[in-house]
CSV table of C-alpha atoms and ligand atoms in Angstrom, one decimal:
chain,number,residue,atom,x,y,z
A,1,MET,CA,114.2,99.3,123.9
A,2,GLY,CA,113.1,102.3,121.8
A,3,GLU,CA,112.1,100.1,118.9
A,4,LEU,CA,110.3,97.7,121.1
A,5,GLU,CA,108.5,100.6,122.8
A,6,ARG,CA,107.4,101.8,119.4
A,7,VAL,CA,106.3,98.4,118.0
A,8,SER,CA,104.5,97.3,121.2
A,9,GLY,CA,102.8,100.7,121.7
A,10,LEU,CA,103.6,100.5,125.4
A,11,PRO,CA,105.2,103.2,127.6
A,12,LEU,CA,108.0,100.8,128.5
A,13,ALA,CA,110.1,103.4,130.3
A,14,SER,CA,107.3,103.8,132.9
A,15,PHE,CA,107.5,100.2,134.0
A,16,ARG,CA,110.1,98.9,136.4
A,17,ASP,CA,113.2,97.7,134.6
A,18,GLU,CA,113.2,94.3,136.2
A,19,HIS,CA,109.6,93.7,135.2
A,20,VAL,CA,110.2,94.7,131.6
A,21,ASN,CA,113.5,92.8,131.3
A,22,GLU,CA,111.8,89.7,132.7
A,23,GLN,CA,108.9,89.9,130.2
A,24,VAL,CA,111.3,90.6,127.3
A,25,ALA,CA,113.5,87.6,128.3
A,26,ARG,CA,110.5,85.4,128.4
A,27,ALA,CA,109.2,86.6,125.1
A,28,CYS,CA,112.6,86.1,123.5
A,29,ARG,CA,112.7,82.5,124.7
A,30,ARG,CA,109.1,81.9,123.5
A,31,PHE,CA,109.8,83.3,120.0
A,32,GLU,CA,113.4,82.0,119.8
A,33,VAL,CA,115.1,85.4,119.2
A,34,ALA,CA,118.3,86.7,120.8
A,35,ASP,CA,117.4,90.1,122.0
A,36,ALA,CA,115.0,93.0,122.1
A,37,ALA,CA,115.7,94.0,118.5
A,38,GLY,CA,114.8,90.4,117.4
A,39,LEU,CA,111.6,90.6,119.5
A,40,ALA,CA,110.7,93.9,118.0
A,41,ARG,CA,110.9,92.3,114.5
A,42,VAL,CA,108.6,89.4,115.6
A,43,LEU,CA,106.1,91.8,117.2
A,44,ARG,CA,106.0,93.9,114.0
A,45,SER,CA,104.9,91.0,111.9
A,46,ASP,CA,102.8,88.9,114.3
A,47,GLU,CA,99.8,90.6,115.8
A,48,ASP,CA,99.1,87.7,118.1
A,49,ALA,CA,102.6,87.8,119.5
A,50,ARG,CA,102.3,91.6,119.9
A,51,ARG,CA,99.0,91.2,121.9
A,52,ARG,CA,100.6,88.6,124.1
A,53,PHE,CA,103.6,90.7,124.9
A,54,ARG,CA,101.5,93.8,125.6
A,55,ARG,CA,99.3,91.8,128.0
A,56,SER,CA,102.4,90.3,129.7
A,57,VAL,CA,103.9,93.8,130.4
A,58,ALA,CA,100.7,95.6,131.3
A,59,ILE,CA,99.7,92.8,133.7
A,60,SER,CA,95.9,92.6,133.3
A,61,HIS,CA,94.8,90.4,136.1
A,62,ALA,CA,91.4,91.5,137.4
A,63,ALA,CA,88.2,89.9,138.8
A,64,MET,CA,84.8,90.9,140.1
A,65,PHE,CA,85.1,92.0,143.8
A,66,ARG,CA,88.8,91.4,143.8
A,67,ASP,CA,90.0,91.9,147.3
A,68,PRO,CA,86.5,91.8,148.9
A,69,HIS,CA,87.5,93.7,152.0
A,70,GLN,CA,88.1,96.7,149.9
A,71,PHE,CA,84.6,96.5,148.4
A,72,ALA,CA,83.2,96.0,151.9
A,73,LEU,CA,85.0,99.3,152.9
A,74,LEU,CA,83.5,101.0,149.8
A,75,GLU,CA,80.0,99.7,150.6
A,76,HIS,CA,79.8,100.3,154.3
A,77,ASP,CA,82.1,103.3,154.7
A,78,LEU,CA,83.4,105.2,151.7
A,79,LEU,CA,80.2,105.2,149.5
A,80,PRO,CA,77.7,106.2,152.2
A,81,GLY,CA,80.0,109.1,153.0
A,82,LEU,CA,80.2,110.2,149.4
A,83,LEU,CA,76.4,109.7,148.8
A,84,ALA,CA,75.3,111.5,152.0
A,85,GLY,CA,72.6,114.1,151.5
A,86,GLY,CA,71.6,112.6,148.1
A,87,ALA,CA,74.9,113.7,146.4
A,88,ARG,CA,75.9,112.4,143.0
A,89,VAL,CA,79.0,110.4,142.7
A,90,SER,CA,81.4,110.4,139.8
A,91,ALA,CA,83.8,107.4,139.9
A,92,TRP,CA,86.8,106.7,137.7
A,93,SER,CA,88.5,103.3,137.6
A,94,ALA,CA,92.0,104.2,136.4
A,95,GLY,CA,93.7,101.1,134.9
A,96,CYS,CA,90.4,99.2,134.8
A,97,SER,CA,91.6,96.1,132.9
A,98,ASP,CA,88.5,94.1,131.8
A,99,GLY,CA,86.2,96.4,133.7
A,100,SER,CA,85.3,94.1,136.5
A,101,GLU,CA,86.4,96.6,139.1
A,102,LEU,CA,84.0,99.2,137.7
A,103,TYR,CA,81.2,96.7,137.3
A,104,SER,CA,81.7,95.6,140.9
A,105,LEU,CA,81.4,99.3,142.0
A,106,GLY,CA,78.2,99.6,139.9
A,107,VAL,CA,76.7,96.5,141.7
A,108,LEU,CA,77.4,98.2,145.0
A,109,LEU,CA,75.8,101.5,144.0
A,110,GLU,CA,72.8,99.6,142.7
A,111,ARG,CA,72.5,97.8,146.0
A,112,LEU,CA,72.7,101.2,147.8
A,113,GLY,CA,69.9,102.6,145.6
A,114,ALA,CA,72.3,105.2,144.1
A,115,LEU,CA,73.0,103.9,140.6
A,116,ASP,CA,71.0,106.7,139.0
A,117,ARG,CA,73.1,109.2,140.8
A,118,ALA,CA,76.4,107.7,139.5
A,119,LEU,CA,78.7,108.5,136.7
A,120,LEU,CA,81.0,105.5,136.1
A,121,LEU,CA,84.1,105.7,133.9
A,122,GLY,CA,86.8,103.1,133.4
A,123,SER,CA,90.1,103.7,131.5
A,124,ASP,CA,92.9,101.4,130.5
A,125,LEU,CA,96.0,101.4,128.4
A,126,LEU,CA,95.1,98.3,126.3
A,127,GLU,CA,92.3,98.4,123.8
A,128,GLU,CA,92.1,94.6,124.1
A,129,ASN,CA,91.1,94.9,127.8
A,130,LEU,CA,88.6,97.7,126.9
A,131,ALA,CA,87.0,95.5,124.3
A,132,ILE,CA,86.2,92.9,127.1
A,133,ALA,CA,85.1,95.7,129.4
A,134,GLN,CA,82.6,97.1,126.9
A,135,VAL,CA,80.9,93.7,126.7
A,136,GLY,CA,80.7,93.4,130.5
A,137,ALA,CA,79.8,89.7,130.5
A,138,PHE,CA,80.1,89.2,134.3
A,139,ASP,CA,77.7,87.2,136.5
A,140,GLY,CA,75.5,89.3,138.7
A,141,VAL,CA,75.8,92.5,136.7
A,142,SER,CA,72.4,93.9,135.7
A,143,ALA,CA,71.5,95.7,132.5
A,144,ALA,CA,71.1,98.9,134.5
A,145,VAL,CA,74.7,98.7,135.7
A,146,ARG,CA,75.9,97.9,132.2
A,147,ALA,CA,74.0,100.9,130.9
A,148,ARG,CA,75.7,103.2,133.4
A,149,VAL,CA,79.4,102.4,132.7
A,150,ARG,CA,81.6,103.8,130.0
A,151,PHE,CA,85.1,103.0,129.0
A,152,GLU,CA,87.9,104.8,127.2
A,153,GLN,CA,91.5,104.3,126.3
A,154,ARG,CA,94.0,106.3,128.3
A,155,ASP,CA,97.7,106.0,129.0
A,156,LEU,CA,98.2,107.0,132.6
A,157,ALA,CA,101.9,107.5,132.0
A,158,ALA,CA,101.4,110.0,129.2
A,159,ASP,CA,97.9,111.4,129.0
A,160,GLY,CA,96.3,113.7,131.5
A,161,PRO,CA,93.2,112.6,133.5
A,162,PRO,CA,89.8,112.5,132.0
A,163,PRO,CA,87.9,115.9,132.2
A,164,GLY,CA,85.8,116.5,135.3
A,165,ARG,CA,86.3,116.4,139.0
A,166,TRP,CA,86.0,112.8,140.2
A,167,ARG,CA,84.6,112.1,143.7
A,168,LEU,CA,85.9,108.6,143.7
A,169,VAL,CA,89.1,107.3,142.0
A,170,LEU,CA,90.0,103.6,142.1
A,171,CYS,CA,93.6,102.9,141.0
A,172,ARG,CA,94.3,99.5,142.3
A,173,ASN,CA,97.3,97.3,141.3
A,174,VAL,CA,98.4,99.7,138.5
A,175,ALA,CA,101.3,101.5,140.2
A,176,ILE,CA,103.0,98.4,141.5
A,177,TYR,CA,104.7,97.8,138.1
A,178,MET,CA,105.8,101.4,137.6
A,179,THR,CA,109.1,103.1,138.3
A,180,PRO,CA,109.1,105.4,141.3
A,181,ALA,CA,109.2,108.4,139.0
A,182,ALA,CA,106.2,107.2,136.9
A,183,ARG,CA,104.3,106.3,140.1
A,184,LYS,CA,104.8,109.8,141.4
A,185,ARG,CA,103.5,111.3,138.2
A,186,LEU,CA,100.6,108.9,138.2
A,187,TYR,CA,99.6,109.9,141.7
A,188,GLY,CA,99.8,113.6,140.6
A,189,THR,CA,97.6,112.8,137.7
A,190,LEU,CA,95.0,111.1,139.8
A,191,VAL,CA,94.9,113.8,142.5
A,192,ALA,CA,94.6,116.5,139.8
A,193,ALA,CA,91.4,114.7,138.7
A,194,MET,CA,89.9,114.5,142.2
A,195,ALA,CA,87.2,116.8,143.6
A,196,ARG,CA,87.9,118.3,147.0
A,197,ARG,CA,86.9,115.7,149.7
A,198,GLY,CA,87.1,113.2,146.8
A,199,VAL,CA,88.4,109.7,147.7
A,200,LEU,CA,91.3,107.7,146.2
A,201,LEU,CA,91.4,104.0,146.8
A,202,LEU,CA,94.7,102.2,146.0
A,203,GLY,CA,95.3,98.4,145.9
A,204,ARG,CA,95.8,96.4,149.0
A,205,SER,CA,99.6,96.3,148.6
A,206,GLU,CA,99.9,100.0,147.8
A,207,ARG,CA,100.1,103.0,150.0
A,208,LEU,CA,101.3,106.6,149.9
A,209,ILE,CA,104.3,107.3,152.2
A,210,ASP,CA,103.6,111.0,152.4
A,211,PRO,CA,99.9,111.6,151.4
A,212,ALA,CA,100.1,115.3,152.5
A,213,ALA,CA,102.7,115.9,149.7
A,214,PHE,CA,99.8,115.2,147.3
A,215,GLY,CA,97.2,117.2,149.2
A,216,LEU,CA,95.7,114.0,150.6
A,217,ARG,CA,95.0,112.5,154.0
A,218,ALA,CA,94.6,108.8,154.9
A,219,ILE,CA,91.1,107.9,155.9
A,220,ALA,CA,91.2,104.1,155.8
A,221,PRO,CA,93.7,101.5,154.8
A,222,HIS,CA,94.8,102.4,151.2
A,223,ALA,CA,92.1,105.1,151.0
A,224,TYR,CA,92.9,108.8,150.9
A,225,GLU,CA,90.7,112.0,150.9
A,226,ARG,CA,91.7,115.1,148.9
A,227,VAL,CA,92.0,117.9,151.4
A,228,ALA,CA,93.4,120.7,149.1
A,229,ALA,CA,91.5,121.9,146.1
B,301,SAM,C1,96.6,94.3,137.4
B,301,SAM,S1,95.5,95.2,136.4
B,301,SAM,C2,94.5,96.0,137.6
B,301,SAM,C3,93.0,96.0,137.3
B,301,SAM,C4,92.1,96.5,138.4
B,301,SAM,N1,92.4,97.9,138.7
B,301,SAM,C5,92.2,95.6,139.6
B,301,SAM,O1,92.9,95.9,140.6
B,301,SAM,O2,91.6,94.5,139.6
B,301,SAM,C6,96.5,96.6,135.9
B,301,SAM,C7,95.9,97.4,134.7
B,301,SAM,O3,96.6,98.6,134.6
B,301,SAM,C8,96.8,98.9,133.2
B,301,SAM,N2,97.9,99.8,133.0
B,301,SAM,C9,99.2,99.6,133.1
B,301,SAM,N3,99.9,100.7,132.8
B,301,SAM,C10,99.0,101.6,132.4
B,301,SAM,C11,99.1,102.9,131.9
B,301,SAM,N4,100.3,103.5,131.7
B,301,SAM,N5,97.9,103.6,131.6
B,301,SAM,C12,96.7,103.0,131.8
B,301,SAM,N6,96.6,101.7,132.2
B,301,SAM,C13,97.7,101.1,132.5
B,301,SAM,C14,97.0,97.5,132.5
B,301,SAM,O4,96.6,97.5,131.2
B,301,SAM,C15,96.1,96.6,133.4
B,301,SAM,O5,94.8,96.5,132.8
């Protein structure tokens, strides 16, 4: 897999073996090659095949207000708490895909009259996702929200967190494809980036078994507050 990792530019070792093996087997069938070495040869010479393989491993499904009950929780509970007393909120969407998660958050902040107090950053592994995110062609997103967001490339399996202390971190549906070891490292990276009393929101199928081990406490389904600085 070493050559495939190099050619694809993906941190393959951080993804669960079954997931990678399934995507490799599918790509081998599609490109009619026998094994990972053959696939690496195809990906080296065919940019479209490479892009397709990258997207298949780093599952990029996303949508505006995906899992609406989580955005209801943000709007009615988590954000009012973070914004209390006129406080500013810095929010990082880690594994933002096409940016729809961050734009949805921007829409909520605008609705709460707090957009001008917000710093909104999205990061993702794939440049091709970020290119879509930069355009931000989503219904219901104002120019003001578009002007507030910024995006950057970041490999959560290898890079540290973005500089700063983030008061809200969204990392939904990213860890599910990772190995337990990579997932643990990821949560460590996220927590290191959080401000004290900052909030981490995971996806609807993700939860921490022992939040205290990360210096967190559960405050709502899939939501955790940083208790230790
Ligand atoms: C299923 S999407 C989730 C998008 C969004 N968070 C949501 O829930 O709608 C998973 C995203 O995680 C990104 N991703 C996977 N591994 C990553 C890594 N090591 N570093 C950064 N992003 C990663 C993928 O590129 C993909 O865009």
